[in-house]
Amino acid sequence: MPLDLAGKVILLTGAASGIGRGTAIKLHELGAILTITDVNEVGIAETLSLCGGDASRHTTLVLDVSQAAQVEQRVAEVVSKHGRIDHVFNCAGVNPTSMPLTETTEAYFDKLVAVNLKGMYNVTKATIPHMTAPGGSYVNVSSISGLHPTRGTAIYCATKYGVIGFSKCMALELGPKGIRVNIVAPGYIDTPSNAGIVKGTAEARASMEQGNALGRMGMPDDIAGVVAFLMSDEARYMNGSVVEVDGMLKT
Ligand code: NAI
């Protein structure tokens, strides 16, 4: 039986590209009503068009998740239009550039923390009062780098480990209201911003594929189905779960 998300009001962040866009398309196919947000205005228009282009069903909003006041304002717009939010996909994030810590800057640290961690806090805080309860849920994007250290990515790892700690605490806090909070931890997914990690030489890509039990990198759609499942009633007893979606990296 296909997952049933028909009529569900879902807010997505970071939905102009990659995993956020792929998930928007999947949720559209499952009948949800989407608010597609991102800092990239052109990108969210493209995502809308890939989701059928029906602006009377789906909404696009420019949203920088690191800006608390803007997040509050955008969430108020969603609530004024739909009266509620059923699910949130906290996907906006900055992928790492692999480098030793001594080569990083304070600005780089601040950027990753502001988007990957504070952005999730801003969106969660602003949406909680409007979530369907019981029955609502959050799906937050961590990474395999939120579970295992990866060389040259200490700051990114810190944010993605932080996402898991934050999300598990929210699962405890919101569970009694009937709102679930789960986490997806993707492996290496072929997305535009993953340049530092996956867009290297052909040899680098081949070695990444050989290092994966399934022999390939992931695609955004590989994550999207898992997100849809976690939002659906089929996952009704999953709360605070971290779901690794990485094809099994060989160690
Ligand atoms: P992507 O670059 O394709 O998508 C990220 C989106 O976030 C972009 O559209 C970007 O404009 C948006 N964004 C950046 N800063 C923002 C801000 N301040 N406010 C709102 N939107 C903002 O990258 P991808 O790979 O799809 O990444 C999505 C999420 O998945 C990120 O949280 C990333 O860390 C995570 N992830 C990605 C993996 C991969 O291999 N691609 C692996 C594990 C986790």
CSV table of C-alpha atoms and ligand atoms in Angstrom, one decimal:
chain,number,residue,atom,x,y,z
A,1,MET,CA,0.0,0.0,0.0
A,2,PRO,CA,1.5,3.4,-0.9
A,3,LEU,CA,2.2,5.8,2.0
A,4,ASP,CA,-0.8,8.1,2.6
A,5,LEU,CA,0.2,11.8,3.0
A,6,ALA,CA,-2.7,13.2,1.0
A,7,GLY,CA,-3.7,16.6,2.2
A,8,LYS,CA,-0.9,16.9,4.7
A,9,VAL,CA,0.5,20.4,5.2
A,10,ILE,CA,4.3,20.0,5.0
A,11,LEU,CA,6.9,22.7,5.4
A,12,LEU,CA,10.3,22.0,3.9
A,13,THR,CA,13.5,24.0,4.3
A,14,GLY,CA,16.4,23.8,1.9
A,15,ALA,CA,14.0,22.6,-0.8
A,16,ALA,CA,15.6,24.4,-3.7
A,17,SER,CA,18.1,21.7,-4.4
A,18,GLY,CA,19.4,18.2,-3.7
A,19,ILE,CA,17.7,16.2,-0.9
A,20,GLY,CA,15.2,18.9,-0.1
A,21,ARG,CA,14.0,19.1,-3.7
A,22,GLY,CA,13.9,15.3,-4.1
A,23,THR,CA,11.8,15.1,-1.0
A,24,ALA,CA,9.5,17.8,-2.1
A,25,ILE,CA,8.9,15.9,-5.4
A,26,LYS,CA,8.2,12.6,-3.5
A,27,LEU,CA,5.8,14.3,-1.0
A,28,HIS,CA,4.0,16.0,-3.9
A,29,GLU,CA,3.5,12.6,-5.6
A,30,LEU,CA,2.0,11.3,-2.3
A,31,GLY,CA,-0.6,14.1,-2.3
A,32,ALA,CA,0.8,16.5,0.3
A,33,ILE,CA,0.4,20.3,0.3
A,34,LEU,CA,3.8,21.8,0.4
A,35,THR,CA,5.5,25.0,1.5
A,36,ILE,CA,8.8,24.9,-0.4
A,37,THR,CA,11.3,27.2,1.3
A,38,ASP,CA,15.0,28.1,0.7
A,39,VAL,CA,17.3,31.1,0.4
A,40,ASN,CA,17.5,30.4,-3.3
A,41,GLU,CA,14.5,32.0,-4.9
A,42,VAL,CA,15.1,30.7,-8.4
A,43,GLY,CA,15.6,27.2,-7.0
A,44,ILE,CA,12.3,27.0,-5.2
A,45,ALA,CA,10.5,28.1,-8.3
A,46,GLU,CA,12.2,25.2,-10.2
A,47,THR,CA,11.2,22.8,-7.4
A,48,LEU,CA,7.6,24.0,-7.6
A,49,SER,CA,7.6,23.4,-11.3
A,50,LEU,CA,9.0,19.9,-10.7
A,51,CYS,CA,6.1,19.4,-8.2
A,52,GLY,CA,3.5,20.0,-10.9
A,53,GLY,CA,3.8,23.8,-10.9
A,54,ASP,CA,0.4,24.3,-9.2
A,55,ALA,CA,0.9,27.5,-7.1
A,56,SER,CA,-2.7,27.1,-5.7
A,57,ARG,CA,-1.7,23.9,-4.1
A,58,HIS,CA,2.0,24.4,-3.1
A,59,THR,CA,3.5,27.6,-1.8
A,60,THR,CA,7.1,28.9,-2.3
A,61,LEU,CA,8.7,31.2,0.3
A,62,VAL,CA,12.2,32.6,0.4
A,63,LEU,CA,13.5,31.7,3.9
A,64,ASP,CA,16.8,31.9,5.5
A,65,VAL,CA,16.6,29.5,8.4
A,66,SER,CA,19.4,31.3,10.3
A,67,GLN,CA,17.3,34.4,10.7
A,68,ALA,CA,14.9,33.9,13.7
A,69,ALA,CA,12.6,36.8,12.9
A,70,GLN,CA,12.2,35.8,9.3
A,71,VAL,CA,11.4,32.2,10.3
A,72,GLU,CA,8.7,33.5,12.6
A,73,GLN,CA,7.2,35.6,9.9
A,74,ARG,CA,7.2,32.8,7.3
A,75,VAL,CA,5.7,30.3,9.7
A,76,ALA,CA,3.0,32.8,10.4
A,77,GLU,CA,2.3,33.0,6.7
A,78,VAL,CA,2.0,29.2,6.4
A,79,VAL,CA,-0.4,29.1,9.4
A,80,SER,CA,-2.5,32.0,8.1
A,81,LYS,CA,-2.9,30.1,4.8
A,82,HIS,CA,-3.4,26.5,6.1
A,83,GLY,CA,-4.3,26.9,9.8
A,84,ARG,CA,-1.9,24.2,10.8
A,85,ILE,CA,1.4,22.4,10.0
A,86,ASP,CA,1.3,18.6,9.9
A,87,HIS,CA,5.0,17.8,9.2
A,88,VAL,CA,8.3,19.7,9.0
A,89,PHE,CA,11.3,18.6,7.0
A,90,ASN,CA,14.3,20.4,8.4
A,91,CYS,CA,16.8,19.9,5.5
A,92,ALA,CA,18.5,23.3,5.0
A,93,GLY,CA,22.2,22.9,5.5
A,94,VAL,CA,25.7,23.7,4.4
A,95,ASN,CA,27.7,20.7,3.3
A,96,PRO,CA,31.4,20.5,4.5
A,97,THR,CA,34.5,21.5,2.8
A,98,SER,CA,37.1,19.0,3.9
A,99,MET,CA,40.1,20.8,5.5
A,100,PRO,CA,42.2,20.6,8.7
A,101,LEU,CA,40.8,22.7,11.6
A,102,THR,CA,43.8,25.1,11.4
A,103,GLU,CA,42.6,26.2,7.9
A,104,THR,CA,39.1,26.9,9.0
A,105,THR,CA,37.9,30.4,9.9
A,106,GLU,CA,35.6,31.8,12.5
A,107,ALA,CA,33.2,32.9,9.7
A,108,TYR,CA,33.1,29.3,8.4
A,109,PHE,CA,32.4,28.0,11.9
A,110,ASP,CA,29.6,30.6,12.4
A,111,LYS,CA,28.0,29.8,9.0
A,112,LEU,CA,27.8,26.1,9.6
A,113,VAL,CA,26.4,26.5,13.1
A,114,ALA,CA,24.0,29.2,12.0
A,115,VAL,CA,22.5,27.1,9.3
A,116,ASN,CA,22.9,23.5,10.3
A,117,LEU,CA,22.1,23.9,14.0
A,118,LYS,CA,20.5,27.2,14.8
A,119,GLY,CA,18.4,27.1,11.7
A,120,MET,CA,16.8,23.8,13.0
A,121,TYR,CA,16.3,25.4,16.4
A,122,ASN,CA,14.6,28.5,14.8
A,123,VAL,CA,12.3,26.5,12.6
A,124,THR,CA,11.4,24.0,15.4
A,125,LYS,CA,10.7,26.7,17.9
A,126,ALA,CA,8.5,28.7,15.6
A,127,THR,CA,6.5,25.8,14.4
A,128,ILE,CA,5.8,23.9,17.6
A,129,PRO,CA,2.7,25.9,18.6
A,130,HIS,CA,1.1,25.2,15.2
A,131,MET,CA,1.9,21.5,14.8
A,132,THR,CA,-1.0,19.1,14.5
A,133,ALA,CA,-1.1,17.3,17.8
A,134,PRO,CA,-1.4,14.4,18.0
A,135,GLY,CA,-0.2,13.2,14.7
A,136,GLY,CA,2.4,15.8,13.6
A,137,SER,CA,6.1,15.1,13.1
A,138,TYR,CA,9.5,16.5,12.3
A,139,VAL,CA,12.1,14.8,10.2
A,140,ASN,CA,15.5,16.4,10.7
A,141,VAL,CA,18.5,15.9,8.5
A,142,SER,CA,21.8,14.8,10.2
A,143,SER,CA,24.4,12.8,8.4
A,144,ILE,CA,26.6,9.8,8.8
A,145,SER,CA,29.0,12.6,9.9
A,146,GLY,CA,26.6,13.0,12.9
A,147,LEU,CA,27.3,9.4,13.9
A,148,HIS,CA,30.9,8.8,12.9
A,149,PRO,CA,33.9,11.2,12.7
A,150,THR,CA,34.9,12.0,9.1
A,151,ARG,CA,38.4,13.4,8.4
A,152,GLY,CA,38.7,17.1,7.9
A,153,THR,CA,35.1,17.9,8.8
A,154,ALA,CA,35.2,18.6,12.6
A,155,ILE,CA,32.8,21.6,12.5
A,156,TYR,CA,30.3,19.9,10.2
A,157,CYS,CA,30.4,16.8,12.3
A,158,ALA,CA,29.8,19.0,15.4
A,159,THR,CA,26.7,20.4,13.8
A,160,LYS,CA,25.4,17.1,12.6
A,161,TYR,CA,26.1,15.3,16.0
A,162,GLY,CA,24.3,18.4,17.5
A,163,VAL,CA,21.3,17.8,15.2
A,164,ILE,CA,20.9,14.3,16.7
A,165,GLY,CA,21.2,15.5,20.3
A,166,PHE,CA,18.7,18.3,19.6
A,167,SER,CA,16.3,16.1,17.8
A,168,LYS,CA,16.3,13.4,20.5
A,169,CYS,CA,15.6,16.0,23.2
A,170,MET,CA,12.7,17.3,21.1
A,171,ALA,CA,11.4,13.7,20.7
A,172,LEU,CA,11.3,13.5,24.5
A,173,GLU,CA,9.8,17.0,24.9
A,174,LEU,CA,7.1,16.7,22.1
A,175,GLY,CA,6.3,12.9,22.3
A,176,PRO,CA,3.8,13.5,25.1
A,177,LYS,CA,1.9,15.8,22.8
A,178,GLY,CA,1.8,13.1,20.1
A,179,ILE,CA,4.4,14.9,17.9
A,180,ARG,CA,7.2,12.7,16.7
A,181,VAL,CA,10.7,13.8,15.9
A,182,ASN,CA,13.0,11.6,13.8
A,183,ILE,CA,16.3,11.9,12.1
A,184,VAL,CA,17.7,10.8,8.8
A,185,ALA,CA,21.4,10.3,8.5
A,186,PRO,CA,22.3,10.2,4.8
A,187,GLY,CA,25.6,8.8,3.5
A,188,TYR,CA,27.2,10.2,0.4
A,189,ILE,CA,24.4,11.6,-1.8
A,190,ASP,CA,24.9,13.1,-5.2
A,191,THR,CA,23.7,16.7,-4.8
A,192,PRO,CA,25.0,20.0,-6.2
A,193,SER,CA,26.6,21.3,-3.0
A,194,ASN,CA,28.5,18.2,-2.2
A,195,ALA,CA,31.4,19.4,-4.2
A,196,GLY,CA,34.2,19.0,-1.7
A,197,ILE,CA,33.3,15.4,-1.0
A,198,VAL,CA,31.8,13.9,-4.1
A,199,LYS,CA,32.6,16.0,-7.1
A,200,GLY,CA,36.3,15.3,-7.1
A,201,THR,CA,38.2,13.3,-9.7
A,202,ALA,CA,36.8,10.2,-11.4
A,203,GLU,CA,39.2,8.2,-9.2
A,204,ALA,CA,37.8,9.8,-6.0
A,205,ARG,CA,34.3,9.0,-7.1
A,206,ALA,CA,35.2,5.4,-8.0
A,207,SER,CA,36.9,4.9,-4.7
A,208,MET,CA,33.7,6.2,-3.0
A,209,GLU,CA,31.6,3.8,-5.0
A,210,GLN,CA,33.9,0.9,-4.2
A,211,GLY,CA,33.7,1.8,-0.5
A,212,ASN,CA,30.0,1.3,-0.5
A,213,ALA,CA,28.4,-2.1,-0.1
A,214,LEU,CA,25.8,-1.2,-2.8
A,215,GLY,CA,28.5,0.1,-5.1
A,216,ARG,CA,27.1,3.5,-5.8
A,217,MET,CA,26.4,6.9,-4.2
A,218,GLY,CA,22.9,7.8,-3.1
A,219,MET,CA,20.5,10.0,-5.0
A,220,PRO,CA,18.1,12.5,-3.4
A,221,ASP,CA,15.2,10.2,-4.1
A,222,ASP,CA,16.9,7.4,-2.0
A,223,ILE,CA,16.4,9.7,1.0
A,224,ALA,CA,13.0,11.1,0.0
A,225,GLY,CA,11.1,7.8,0.4
A,226,VAL,CA,12.5,7.3,3.9
A,227,VAL,CA,11.5,10.8,4.9
A,228,ALA,CA,7.9,10.2,3.6
A,229,PHE,CA,7.8,6.9,5.5
A,230,LEU,CA,8.9,8.7,8.7
A,231,MET,CA,6.2,11.3,8.3
A,232,SER,CA,3.5,8.7,7.6
A,233,ASP,CA,1.4,6.8,10.1
A,234,GLU,CA,3.3,3.7,9.2
A,235,ALA,CA,6.1,5.1,11.4
A,236,ARG,CA,3.7,6.0,14.2
A,237,TYR,CA,5.8,4.3,16.9
A,238,MET,CA,9.1,5.8,15.7
A,239,ASN,CA,10.2,8.7,17.8
A,240,GLY,CA,13.8,9.9,18.4
A,241,SER,CA,15.0,7.3,15.8
A,242,VAL,CA,18.1,7.9,13.7
A,243,VAL,CA,17.7,6.2,10.3
A,244,GLU,CA,21.0,5.7,8.5
A,245,VAL,CA,20.5,5.8,4.7
A,246,ASP,CA,23.9,5.3,3.3
A,247,GLY,CA,24.0,2.0,1.4
A,248,MET,CA,26.3,0.7,4.1
A,249,LEU,CA,29.7,2.2,4.0
A,250,LYS,CA,32.5,-0.4,4.2
A,251,THR,CA,34.8,0.2,7.1
B,1,NAI,P1,22.1,21.1,-1.4
B,1,NAI,O1,23.1,22.2,-1.5
B,1,NAI,O2,21.7,20.5,-2.7
B,1,NAI,O3,20.8,21.6,-0.7
B,1,NAI,C1,21.0,22.4,0.5
B,1,NAI,C2,20.0,23.6,0.3
B,1,NAI,O4,20.0,24.3,1.6
B,1,NAI,C3,20.3,24.5,-0.8
B,1,NAI,O5,19.2,24.7,-1.6
B,1,NAI,C4,20.7,25.8,-0.1
B,1,NAI,O6,20.3,27.0,-0.8
B,1,NAI,C5,19.9,25.7,1.2
B,1,NAI,N1,20.3,26.6,2.2
B,1,NAI,C6,21.6,26.9,2.5
B,1,NAI,N2,21.7,27.8,3.5
B,1,NAI,C7,20.4,28.0,3.8
B,1,NAI,C8,19.8,28.9,4.8
B,1,NAI,N3,20.5,29.7,5.6
B,1,NAI,N4,18.4,28.9,4.8
B,1,NAI,C9,17.7,28.2,4.0
B,1,NAI,N5,18.2,27.3,3.1
B,1,NAI,C10,19.5,27.3,3.0
B,1,NAI,O7,22.7,20.0,-0.4
B,1,NAI,P2,22.1,18.6,0.0
B,1,NAI,O8,23.3,17.7,-0.2
B,1,NAI,O9,20.8,18.3,-0.6
B,1,NAI,O10,22.0,18.9,1.6
B,1,NAI,C11,20.7,18.8,2.2
B,1,NAI,C12,20.9,18.4,3.7
B,1,NAI,O11,21.4,17.1,3.7
B,1,NAI,C13,22.0,19.3,4.4
B,1,NAI,O12,21.5,19.5,5.7
B,1,NAI,C14,23.2,18.4,4.3
B,1,NAI,O13,24.1,18.7,5.4
B,1,NAI,C15,22.6,17.1,4.5
B,1,NAI,N6,23.4,15.9,4.1
B,1,NAI,C16,23.9,15.8,2.8
B,1,NAI,C17,24.6,14.8,2.4
B,1,NAI,C18,25.1,14.6,1.0
B,1,NAI,O14,26.0,13.7,0.8
B,1,NAI,N7,24.6,15.4,0.0
B,1,NAI,C19,25.0,13.7,3.3
B,1,NAI,C20,24.5,13.9,4.7
B,1,NAI,C21,23.7,15.0,5.0
